[in-house]
Short mmCIF file of C-alpha atoms in Angstrom, two decimals:
data_model
loop_
_atom_site.label_atom_id
_atom_site.label_comp_id
_atom_site.label_asym_id
_atom_site.label_seq_id
_atom_site.Cartn_x
_atom_site.Cartn_y
_atom_site.Cartn_z
CA MET A 1 21.56 -12.15 -30.19
CA GLU A 2 17.89 -12.10 -31.15
CA ALA A 3 16.67 -13.75 -34.36
CA ASN A 4 15.81 -10.41 -35.95
CA GLU A 5 19.35 -9.11 -35.28
CA ILE A 6 20.93 -12.22 -36.80
CA ILE A 7 18.74 -11.89 -39.89
CA ALA A 8 19.41 -8.15 -40.17
CA ASN A 9 23.18 -8.64 -39.96
CA ALA A 10 23.13 -11.42 -42.55
CA CYS A 11 21.03 -9.31 -44.91
CA ALA A 12 23.36 -6.32 -44.48
CA ASN A 13 26.27 -8.50 -45.58
CA ARG A 14 24.30 -9.92 -48.49
CA ALA A 15 23.19 -6.42 -49.55
CA PHE A 16 26.84 -5.30 -49.68
CA ILE A 17 27.81 -8.33 -51.78
CA TYR A 18 25.05 -7.80 -54.34
CA GLN A 19 25.61 -4.03 -54.41
CA TYR A 20 29.31 -4.59 -55.04
CA LEU A 21 28.65 -7.03 -57.88
CA TRP A 22 26.06 -4.66 -59.33
CA ARG A 23 28.68 -1.92 -59.42
CA VAL A 24 31.21 -4.18 -61.14
CA PHE A 25 28.80 -5.02 -63.96
CA SER A 26 26.92 -1.72 -64.23
CA ASP A 27 29.69 0.55 -65.49
CA VAL A 28 33.41 0.96 -66.01
CA PRO A 29 35.56 0.93 -62.86
CA ASP A 30 35.98 4.21 -61.00
CA GLU A 31 37.95 5.32 -57.96
CA THR A 32 35.21 4.23 -55.55
CA LEU A 33 35.01 0.71 -56.96
CA ILE A 34 38.79 0.37 -56.92
CA GLU A 35 39.02 1.52 -53.31
CA THR A 36 36.13 -0.73 -52.23
CA THR A 37 37.73 -3.74 -53.91
CA LEU A 38 41.11 -3.20 -52.32
CA ARG A 39 40.02 -2.01 -48.86
CA THR A 40 36.61 -3.27 -47.71
CA ALA A 41 35.20 -5.91 -50.03
CA ARG A 42 37.43 -8.80 -48.91
CA GLU A 43 36.09 -8.69 -45.35
CA GLN A 44 32.50 -8.83 -46.61
CA PHE A 45 33.17 -11.70 -49.01
CA GLU A 46 34.99 -13.62 -46.26
CA LEU A 47 31.99 -13.09 -44.00
CA PHE A 48 29.73 -14.45 -46.72
CA PHE A 49 31.81 -17.40 -47.96
CA GLY A 50 34.25 -18.03 -45.11
CA ALA A 51 37.86 -16.89 -45.11
CA ASP A 52 39.27 -20.25 -46.24
CA SER A 53 36.59 -21.08 -48.80
CA PRO A 54 37.52 -21.94 -52.41
CA GLU A 55 35.35 -19.07 -53.59
CA MET A 56 37.75 -16.56 -52.03
CA LYS A 57 40.34 -17.61 -54.61
CA GLU A 58 38.17 -15.92 -57.23
CA PHE A 59 38.14 -12.69 -55.24
CA THR A 60 41.90 -12.85 -54.75
CA ALA A 61 42.39 -13.41 -58.49
CA LEU A 62 40.10 -10.46 -59.23
CA CYS A 63 42.27 -8.27 -56.97
CA VAL A 64 45.42 -9.45 -58.75
CA GLU A 65 43.93 -8.41 -62.10
CA LEU A 66 42.99 -5.04 -60.64
CA HIS A 67 46.53 -4.51 -59.31
CA THR A 68 47.88 -5.41 -62.75
CA ALA A 69 45.65 -2.81 -64.38
CA LEU A 70 46.61 -0.20 -61.78
CA ALA A 71 50.29 -0.85 -62.45
CA LEU A 72 49.68 0.21 -66.05
CA ASP A 73 47.47 3.18 -65.24
CA ALA A 74 46.44 4.74 -61.92
CA ASN A 75 42.83 4.82 -63.12
CA ALA A 76 42.82 1.20 -64.35
CA SER A 77 41.63 2.49 -67.70
CA SER A 78 42.51 -0.83 -69.35
CA LEU A 79 39.62 -2.37 -67.39
CA ALA A 80 37.31 0.35 -68.69
CA ASN A 81 38.25 -0.74 -72.19
CA GLU A 82 37.65 -4.38 -71.25
CA TYR A 83 34.23 -3.53 -69.82
CA THR A 84 33.20 -1.96 -73.12
CA ARG A 85 34.70 -4.79 -75.13
CA LEU A 86 33.11 -7.61 -73.10
CA LEU A 87 29.76 -6.18 -71.97
CA ILE A 88 28.75 -3.42 -74.41
CA GLY A 89 30.40 -3.90 -77.80
CA PRO A 90 30.51 -3.13 -80.69
CA GLY A 91 30.81 -6.60 -82.05
CA LYS A 92 29.61 -9.95 -80.78
CA LEU A 93 29.90 -10.25 -77.00
CA PRO A 94 31.60 -13.35 -75.58
CA ALA A 95 28.69 -13.77 -73.15
CA SER A 96 25.41 -11.88 -73.32
CA PRO A 97 24.62 -10.01 -70.07
CA TRP A 98 20.83 -10.40 -70.57
CA GLU A 99 18.77 -13.23 -69.10
CA SER A 100 16.48 -13.51 -72.13
CA VAL A 101 19.32 -14.86 -74.29
CA TYR A 102 19.76 -17.82 -71.92
CA ALA A 103 16.03 -18.29 -71.33
CA CYS A 104 15.05 -18.48 -75.01
CA GLY A 105 18.27 -19.96 -76.39
CA GLU A 106 18.71 -17.21 -79.00
CA GLU A 107 20.49 -13.86 -79.11
CA LEU A 108 17.27 -11.97 -78.43
CA VAL A 109 16.31 -9.37 -75.83
CA PHE A 110 12.94 -8.10 -74.58
CA GLN A 111 11.49 -11.62 -74.55
CA GLN A 112 8.87 -13.13 -72.21
CA SER A 113 11.49 -13.72 -69.55
CA THR A 114 12.23 -9.98 -69.60
CA LEU A 115 8.57 -9.24 -68.91
CA ASP A 116 8.56 -11.82 -66.11
CA VAL A 117 11.56 -10.09 -64.54
CA ARG A 118 9.80 -6.74 -64.90
CA ALA A 119 6.75 -8.17 -63.16
CA ALA A 120 8.92 -9.33 -60.24
CA TYR A 121 10.38 -5.83 -59.98
CA HIS A 122 6.93 -4.25 -60.08
CA ALA A 123 5.59 -6.53 -57.36
CA ALA A 124 8.44 -5.44 -55.08
CA GLY A 125 8.15 -1.73 -55.94
CA PHE A 126 11.50 -1.71 -57.76
CA THR A 127 12.09 0.34 -60.91
CA ALA A 128 14.99 -0.71 -63.12
CA ALA A 129 17.42 1.90 -64.35
CA GLY A 130 16.58 2.75 -67.96
CA TYR A 131 12.98 1.50 -67.67
CA PRO A 132 11.17 1.05 -70.04
CA HIS A 133 13.69 1.61 -72.84
CA VAL A 134 16.45 -0.75 -71.64
CA PRO A 135 15.85 -4.48 -71.09
CA ASP A 136 15.16 -5.11 -67.41
CA ASP A 137 17.06 -8.40 -67.28
CA HIS A 138 20.66 -7.17 -67.58
CA ILE A 139 22.88 -8.90 -65.04
CA ALA A 140 23.67 -5.60 -63.30
CA THR A 141 19.97 -4.76 -62.92
CA GLU A 142 19.12 -8.17 -61.51
CA LEU A 143 21.99 -7.86 -59.03
CA ALA A 144 20.71 -4.40 -58.06
CA PHE A 145 17.27 -5.88 -57.44
CA MET A 146 18.71 -8.51 -55.13
CA ALA A 147 20.67 -5.80 -53.29
CA ALA A 148 17.48 -3.77 -52.85
CA LEU A 149 15.59 -6.78 -51.50
CA CYS A 150 18.39 -7.59 -49.06
CA SER A 151 18.44 -3.99 -47.86
CA GLU A 152 14.68 -4.07 -47.38
CA ALA A 153 14.90 -7.28 -45.38
CA GLU A 154 17.67 -5.77 -43.24
CA THR A 155 15.63 -2.63 -42.53
CA ARG A 156 12.49 -4.54 -41.65
CA ALA A 157 14.30 -7.06 -39.47
CA SER A 158 16.17 -4.28 -37.65
CA SER A 159 12.88 -2.55 -36.84
CA GLY A 160 11.25 -5.78 -35.66
CA ASP A 161 8.98 -6.08 -38.70
CA MET A 162 9.60 -9.78 -39.20
CA PRO A 163 6.55 -10.39 -41.42
CA GLY A 164 7.90 -7.70 -43.77
CA ALA A 165 11.39 -9.17 -43.63
CA LYS A 166 9.96 -12.59 -44.45
CA VAL A 167 8.21 -11.20 -47.54
CA ALA A 168 11.46 -9.62 -48.77
CA LEU A 169 13.39 -12.84 -48.13
CA GLY A 170 10.74 -14.84 -49.96
CA ARG A 171 11.07 -12.58 -52.97
CA GLN A 172 14.84 -13.06 -52.91
CA ALA A 173 14.55 -16.83 -52.82
CA MET A 174 11.99 -16.84 -55.63
CA PHE A 175 13.97 -14.48 -57.86
CA LEU A 176 17.10 -16.58 -57.50
CA ALA A 177 15.17 -19.77 -58.22
CA GLU A 178 13.27 -18.40 -61.23
CA HIS A 179 15.67 -15.87 -62.72
CA LEU A 180 19.19 -14.80 -61.70
CA GLY A 181 20.25 -18.16 -60.28
CA CYS A 182 19.14 -19.93 -63.46
CA TRP A 183 21.54 -18.24 -65.86
CA VAL A 184 24.39 -16.47 -64.09
CA GLY A 185 26.40 -19.70 -64.00
CA GLU A 186 26.13 -20.14 -67.77
CA PHE A 187 27.01 -16.48 -68.24
CA ALA A 188 30.21 -17.04 -66.25
CA GLN A 189 31.01 -20.21 -68.20
CA ARG A 190 30.55 -18.51 -71.56
CA LEU A 191 32.64 -15.52 -70.54
CA THR A 192 35.41 -17.86 -69.37
CA SER A 193 35.28 -20.00 -72.52
CA HIS A 194 35.10 -17.16 -75.04
CA LEU A 195 37.29 -14.55 -73.37
CA PRO A 196 39.63 -13.05 -76.00
CA LYS A 197 43.24 -14.09 -75.39
CA SER A 198 44.35 -10.49 -75.02
CA ALA A 199 41.68 -9.63 -72.43
CA SER A 200 42.12 -9.28 -68.68
CA SER A 201 40.36 -11.97 -66.66
CA PHE A 202 39.00 -9.41 -64.17
CA TYR A 203 35.44 -9.81 -65.43
CA VAL A 204 35.75 -13.59 -65.62
CA HIS A 205 36.56 -13.69 -61.91
CA ALA A 206 33.74 -11.24 -61.21
CA ALA A 207 31.30 -13.42 -63.13
CA ASN A 208 32.49 -16.56 -61.32
CA LEU A 209 32.05 -14.72 -58.03
CA ALA A 210 28.51 -13.70 -59.00
CA ALA A 211 27.65 -17.29 -59.91
CA ALA A 212 29.10 -18.59 -56.63
CA VAL A 213 27.22 -15.94 -54.64
CA CYS A 214 23.89 -16.82 -56.23
CA LYS A 215 24.44 -20.54 -55.67
CA ALA A 216 25.35 -20.08 -52.01
CA ASP A 217 22.70 -17.46 -51.43
CA ALA A 218 19.88 -19.71 -52.59
CA THR A 219 20.65 -21.80 -49.53
CA ALA A 220 21.26 -18.78 -47.30
CA ALA A 221 17.95 -17.14 -48.24
CA ALA A 222 16.07 -20.37 -47.47
CA GLU A 223 17.81 -20.68 -44.11
CA LEU A 224 17.02 -17.07 -43.21
CA LEU A 225 13.39 -17.61 -44.16
CA GLU A 226 13.30 -20.66 -41.89
CA ALA A 227 14.84 -18.60 -39.07
CA CYS A 228 12.08 -15.99 -39.24
CA PRO A 229 9.74 -16.31 -36.24
CA LYS A 230 6.54 -18.11 -37.17
#
């Protein structure tokens, strides 16, 4: 297999992973997310992490929580309530889903880090949902940006445009190093530590998965960059 095919295939897998995580954190669960979780996502996560990796335990636990919710209601509406409770409010959230809170150390949004994230989006031709009225550094939006960059790298590598693929991969590596990878781990830790006793742990496992993906992908992006023809 040629280098461009290897890179394209890896980026297709990575795009699926980030797109899936974006969907988990962008809105309440729907039929499509439920079906994707139970039918196709495992194969993609196993391809990314390895079938016997410790990280797959988080995905398995997430599926268990989903099955539990489905046993109560065919639409898993209890998870919709948890999404609102944990990621929207009202009331104090157990873990803020905005980067600026972790970057500045206070419960503040639309800070300098938000503008830095917006600049990274602009440089890549990406427009965040809700721009300019919603903070650009929500975890779902940052995951969507990574998915878009992975898809771009896949498309360019598939067409033989390796310089273009290398640019997209470089943006991925930089965004993980300067933004998403810097705070998603703390987000997961806070959500785990402050999860209400009555809450499902579905979103805790999703957050732990996101943190594990970003950690592993920092290495993967660097390796793919190195694999690009000089």
